[in-house]
Amino acid sequence: PIGSWGITSLIFPGAHFRASNVSPEGLWLEDDIFFVNGMEKICKAGQPVQAGLGSGLRKFRDEHPDMWDEMVAMGFRFYQQPAAFEDAVISHWKIQEQSKTHGQTVCLRDLFGGALAASSRDSMFLHQQIPSWIRAKITALIQVADTHIIRPMKLKKLQHDDDLRHELVKLSQLEDTNLIFKCGMYEIMRSLLRVVRDLKEEWEADQYILK
């Protein structure tokens, strides 16, 4: 058996958007059809992406291509949806992504609406994925994704946030300007990249994830 770091999904607020389906030229790479509140959304391969859709992510990709490429190579995937949470549309996209790496899977999930939706269950069936579920109120007992992966990740993120605050303090002193802690897309991406990079190095060395 192998224990390895898989896909890291980043979901930002905005209209539904999947960055991996957009070319550097701003064209859809493949056909995609999904429904939002009963309305059909169609993305046709080769057609330009709607103006403003995913603009923050696309701008970051254009301005920091090296960081973007490194994050994609490490398994980062970038999405948008209005609540910045995983709904049925993003669940479907994630199941598609998982099937590209693993033809047949057993996937363990929380009991949340996005994965429980009929469209998500159909997607699991079509991509040969058997779902299993964490019963409500027992996360702290058996959900190792939360207790052994996400918690250390949050602690590491707090360390990098503290490092960033020290950088901003030094920058304000160097430029003799007012201290501003406001952060944008670049700071978010940089912190998350460093967190995942650090943990991958630590955990792969002693097979922590497999243990």
PDB file of N, CA and C in Angstrom, residues 138-179:
ATOM      1  N   ILE A 138     -19.163  12.207  14.663  1.00  0.00           N
ATOM      2  CA  ILE A 138     -18.066  11.338  15.098  1.00  0.00           C
ATOM      3  C   ILE A 138     -16.742  11.686  14.409  1.00  0.00           C
ATOM      4  N   THR A 139     -16.640  12.889  13.877  1.00  0.00           N
ATOM      5  CA  THR A 139     -15.409  13.312  13.205  1.00  0.00           C
ATOM      6  C   THR A 139     -14.187  13.129  14.092  1.00  0.00           C
ATOM      7  N   ALA A 140     -14.297  13.569  15.332  1.00  0.00           N
ATOM      8  CA  ALA A 140     -13.127  13.529  16.223  1.00  0.00           C
ATOM      9  C   ALA A 140     -12.680  12.103  16.546  1.00  0.00           C
ATOM     10  N   LEU A 141     -13.538  11.140  16.294  1.00  0.00           N
ATOM     11  CA  LEU A 141     -13.206   9.754  16.628  1.00  0.00           C
ATOM     12  C   LEU A 141     -12.527   9.013  15.491  1.00  0.00           C
ATOM     13  N   ILE A 142     -13.059   9.154  14.286  1.00  0.00           N
ATOM     14  CA  ILE A 142     -12.553   8.293  13.215  1.00  0.00           C
ATOM     15  C   ILE A 142     -12.181   9.008  11.918  1.00  0.00           C
ATOM     16  N   GLN A 143     -12.441  10.308  11.789  1.00  0.00           N
ATOM     17  CA  GLN A 143     -12.151  10.955  10.511  1.00  0.00           C
ATOM     18  C   GLN A 143     -10.704  11.441  10.479  1.00  0.00           C
ATOM     19  N   VAL A 144      -9.815  10.556  10.047  1.00  0.00           N
ATOM     20  CA  VAL A 144      -8.383  10.876  10.089  1.00  0.00           C
ATOM     21  C   VAL A 144      -8.021  12.020   9.153  1.00  0.00           C
ATOM     22  N   ALA A 145      -8.830  12.268   8.131  1.00  0.00           N
ATOM     23  CA  ALA A 145      -8.548  13.408   7.250  1.00  0.00           C
ATOM     24  C   ALA A 145      -8.565  14.711   8.055  1.00  0.00           C
ATOM     25  N   ASP A 146      -9.520  14.837   8.983  1.00  0.00           N
ATOM     26  CA  ASP A 146      -9.609  16.041   9.815  1.00  0.00           C
ATOM     27  C   ASP A 146      -8.594  16.021  10.954  1.00  0.00           C
ATOM     28  N   THR A 147      -8.462  14.880  11.620  1.00  0.00           N
ATOM     29  CA  THR A 147      -7.640  14.838  12.831  1.00  0.00           C
ATOM     30  C   THR A 147      -6.142  14.745  12.547  1.00  0.00           C
ATOM     31  N   HIS A 148      -5.757  14.104  11.431  1.00  0.00           N
ATOM     32  CA  HIS A 148      -4.340  13.853  11.189  1.00  0.00           C
ATOM     33  C   HIS A 148      -3.777  14.562   9.955  1.00  0.00           C
ATOM     34  N   ILE A 149      -4.642  15.122   9.137  1.00  0.00           N
ATOM     35  CA  ILE A 149      -4.169  15.835   7.945  1.00  0.00           C
ATOM     36  C   ILE A 149      -4.504  17.323   8.044  1.00  0.00           C
ATOM     37  N   ILE A 150      -5.776  17.614   8.235  1.00  0.00           N
ATOM     38  CA  ILE A 150      -6.211  19.009   8.186  1.00  0.00           C
ATOM     39  C   ILE A 150      -5.746  19.802   9.406  1.00  0.00           C
ATOM     40  N   ARG A 151      -5.796  19.194  10.585  1.00  0.00           N
ATOM     41  CA  ARG A 151      -5.347  19.936  11.767  1.00  0.00           C
ATOM     42  C   ARG A 151      -3.865  20.319  11.687  1.00  0.00           C
ATOM     43  N   PRO A 152      -2.947  19.383  11.374  1.00  0.00           N
ATOM     44  CA  PRO A 152      -1.547  19.801  11.209  1.00  0.00           C
ATOM     45  C   PRO A 152      -1.378  20.846  10.114  1.00  0.00           C
ATOM     46  N   MET A 153      -2.212  20.751   9.086  1.00  0.00           N
ATOM     47  CA  MET A 153      -2.137  21.730   8.004  1.00  0.00           C
ATOM     48  C   MET A 153      -2.526  23.128   8.498  1.00  0.00           C
ATOM     49  N   LYS A 154      -3.575  23.183   9.326  1.00  0.00           N
ATOM     50  CA  LYS A 154      -3.994  24.478   9.877  1.00  0.00           C
ATOM     51  C   LYS A 154      -2.918  25.067  10.793  1.00  0.00           C
ATOM     52  N   LEU A 155      -2.296  24.229  11.596  1.00  0.00           N
ATOM     53  CA  LEU A 155      -1.232  24.709  12.482  1.00  0.00           C
ATOM     54  C   LEU A 155      -0.044  25.234  11.681  1.00  0.00           C
ATOM     55  N   LYS A 156       0.310  24.515  10.620  1.00  0.00           N
ATOM     56  CA  LYS A 156       1.405  24.974   9.754  1.00  0.00           C
ATOM     57  C   LYS A 156       1.039  26.288   9.077  1.00  0.00           C
ATOM     58  N   LYS A 157      -0.226  26.419   8.691  1.00  0.00           N
ATOM     59  CA  LYS A 157      -0.689  27.666   8.074  1.00  0.00           C
ATOM     60  C   LYS A 157      -0.568  28.831   9.038  1.00  0.00           C
ATOM     61  N   LEU A 158      -0.883  28.627  10.314  1.00  0.00           N
ATOM     62  CA  LEU A 158      -0.742  29.686  11.309  1.00  0.00           C
ATOM     63  C   LEU A 158       0.710  30.126  11.443  1.00  0.00           C
ATOM     64  N   GLN A 159       1.646  29.181  11.357  1.00  0.00           N
ATOM     65  CA  GLN A 159       3.070  29.524  11.414  1.00  0.00           C
ATOM     66  C   GLN A 159       3.458  30.419  10.242  1.00  0.00           C
ATOM     67  N   HIS A 160       2.979  30.067   9.049  1.00  0.00           N
ATOM     68  CA  HIS A 160       3.319  30.870   7.872  1.00  0.00           C
ATOM     69  C   HIS A 160       2.617  32.226   7.897  1.00  0.00           C
ATOM     70  N   ASP A 161       1.427  32.287   8.480  1.00  0.00           N
ATOM     71  CA  ASP A 161       0.752  33.582   8.640  1.00  0.00           C
ATOM     72  C   ASP A 161       1.579  34.494   9.546  1.00  0.00           C
ATOM     73  N   ASP A 162       2.146  33.922  10.591  1.00  0.00           N
ATOM     74  CA  ASP A 162       2.984  34.696  11.505  1.00  0.00           C
ATOM     75  C   ASP A 162       4.237  35.186  10.791  1.00  0.00           C
ATOM     76  N   ASP A 163       4.839  34.337   9.961  1.00  0.00           N
ATOM     77  CA  ASP A 163       6.003  34.750   9.172  1.00  0.00           C
ATOM     78  C   ASP A 163       5.642  35.895   8.234  1.00  0.00           C
ATOM     79  N   LEU A 164       4.458  35.810   7.627  1.00  0.00           N
ATOM     80  CA  LEU A 164       4.017  36.864   6.713  1.00  0.00           C
ATOM     81  C   LEU A 164       3.820  38.179   7.443  1.00  0.00           C
ATOM     82  N   ARG A 165       3.264  38.123   8.658  1.00  0.00           N
ATOM     83  CA  ARG A 165       3.088  39.354   9.432  1.00  0.00           C
ATOM     84  C   ARG A 165       4.435  40.011   9.722  1.00  0.00           C
ATOM     85  N   HIS A 166       5.455  39.212  10.068  1.00  0.00           N
ATOM     86  CA  HIS A 166       6.781  39.764  10.318  1.00  0.00           C
ATOM     87  C   HIS A 166       7.360  40.395   9.048  1.00  0.00           C
ATOM     88  N   GLU A 167       7.103  39.775   7.895  1.00  0.00           N
ATOM     89  CA  GLU A 167       7.582  40.342   6.628  1.00  0.00           C
ATOM     90  C   GLU A 167       6.935  41.704   6.365  1.00  0.00           C
ATOM     91  N   LEU A 168       5.621  41.787   6.617  1.00  0.00           N
ATOM     92  CA  LEU A 168       4.914  43.039   6.368  1.00  0.00           C
ATOM     93  C   LEU A 168       5.375  44.137   7.319  1.00  0.00           C
ATOM     94  N   VAL A 169       5.699  43.761   8.560  1.00  0.00           N
ATOM     95  CA  VAL A 169       6.223  44.745   9.514  1.00  0.00           C
ATOM     96  C   VAL A 169       7.571  45.275   9.020  1.00  0.00           C
ATOM     97  N   LYS A 170       8.448  44.390   8.589  1.00  0.00           N
ATOM     98  CA  LYS A 170       9.765  44.804   8.081  1.00  0.00           C
ATOM     99  C   LYS A 170       9.627  45.660   6.830  1.00  0.00           C
ATOM    100  N   LEU A 171       8.674  45.301   5.959  1.00  0.00           N
ATOM    101  CA  LEU A 171       8.472  46.070   4.738  1.00  0.00           C
ATOM    102  C   LEU A 171       8.007  47.488   5.044  1.00  0.00           C
ATOM    103  N   SER A 172       7.095  47.638   6.010  1.00  0.00           N
ATOM    104  CA  SER A 172       6.613  48.979   6.360  1.00  0.00           C
ATOM    105  C   SER A 172       7.726  49.820   6.962  1.00  0.00           C
ATOM    106  N   GLN A 173       8.597  49.179   7.734  1.00  0.00           N
ATOM    107  CA  GLN A 173       9.730  49.898   8.313  1.00  0.00           C
ATOM    108  C   GLN A 173      10.719  50.305   7.231  1.00  0.00           C
ATOM    109  N   LEU A 174      10.969  49.414   6.277  1.00  0.00           N
ATOM    110  CA  LEU A 174      11.919  49.697   5.206  1.00  0.00           C
ATOM    111  C   LEU A 174      11.429  50.830   4.308  1.00  0.00           C
ATOM    112  N   GLU A 175      10.116  50.822   4.019  1.00  0.00           N
ATOM    113  CA  GLU A 175       9.558  51.835   3.123  1.00  0.00           C
ATOM    114  C   GLU A 175       9.041  53.054   3.879  1.00  0.00           C
ATOM    115  N   ASP A 176       9.097  52.976   5.220  1.00  0.00           N
ATOM    116  CA  ASP A 176       8.618  54.070   6.064  1.00  0.00           C
ATOM    117  C   ASP A 176       7.172  54.423   5.734  1.00  0.00           C
ATOM    118  N   THR A 177       6.313  53.396   5.699  1.00  0.00           N
ATOM    119  CA  THR A 177       4.900  53.586   5.403  1.00  0.00           C
ATOM    120  C   THR A 177       4.066  52.995   6.539  1.00  0.00           C
ATOM    121  N   ASN A 178       2.776  53.275   6.502  1.00  0.00           N
ATOM    122  CA  ASN A 178       1.874  52.713   7.511  1.00  0.00           C
ATOM    123  C   ASN A 178       1.816  51.191   7.383  1.00  0.00           C
ATOM    124  N   LEU A 179       1.694  50.539   8.507  1.00  0.00           N
ATOM    125  CA  LEU A 179       1.641  49.080   8.531  1.00  0.00           C
ATOM    126  C   LEU A 179       0.258  48.606   8.077  1.00  0.00           C
TER     127      LEU A 179
END
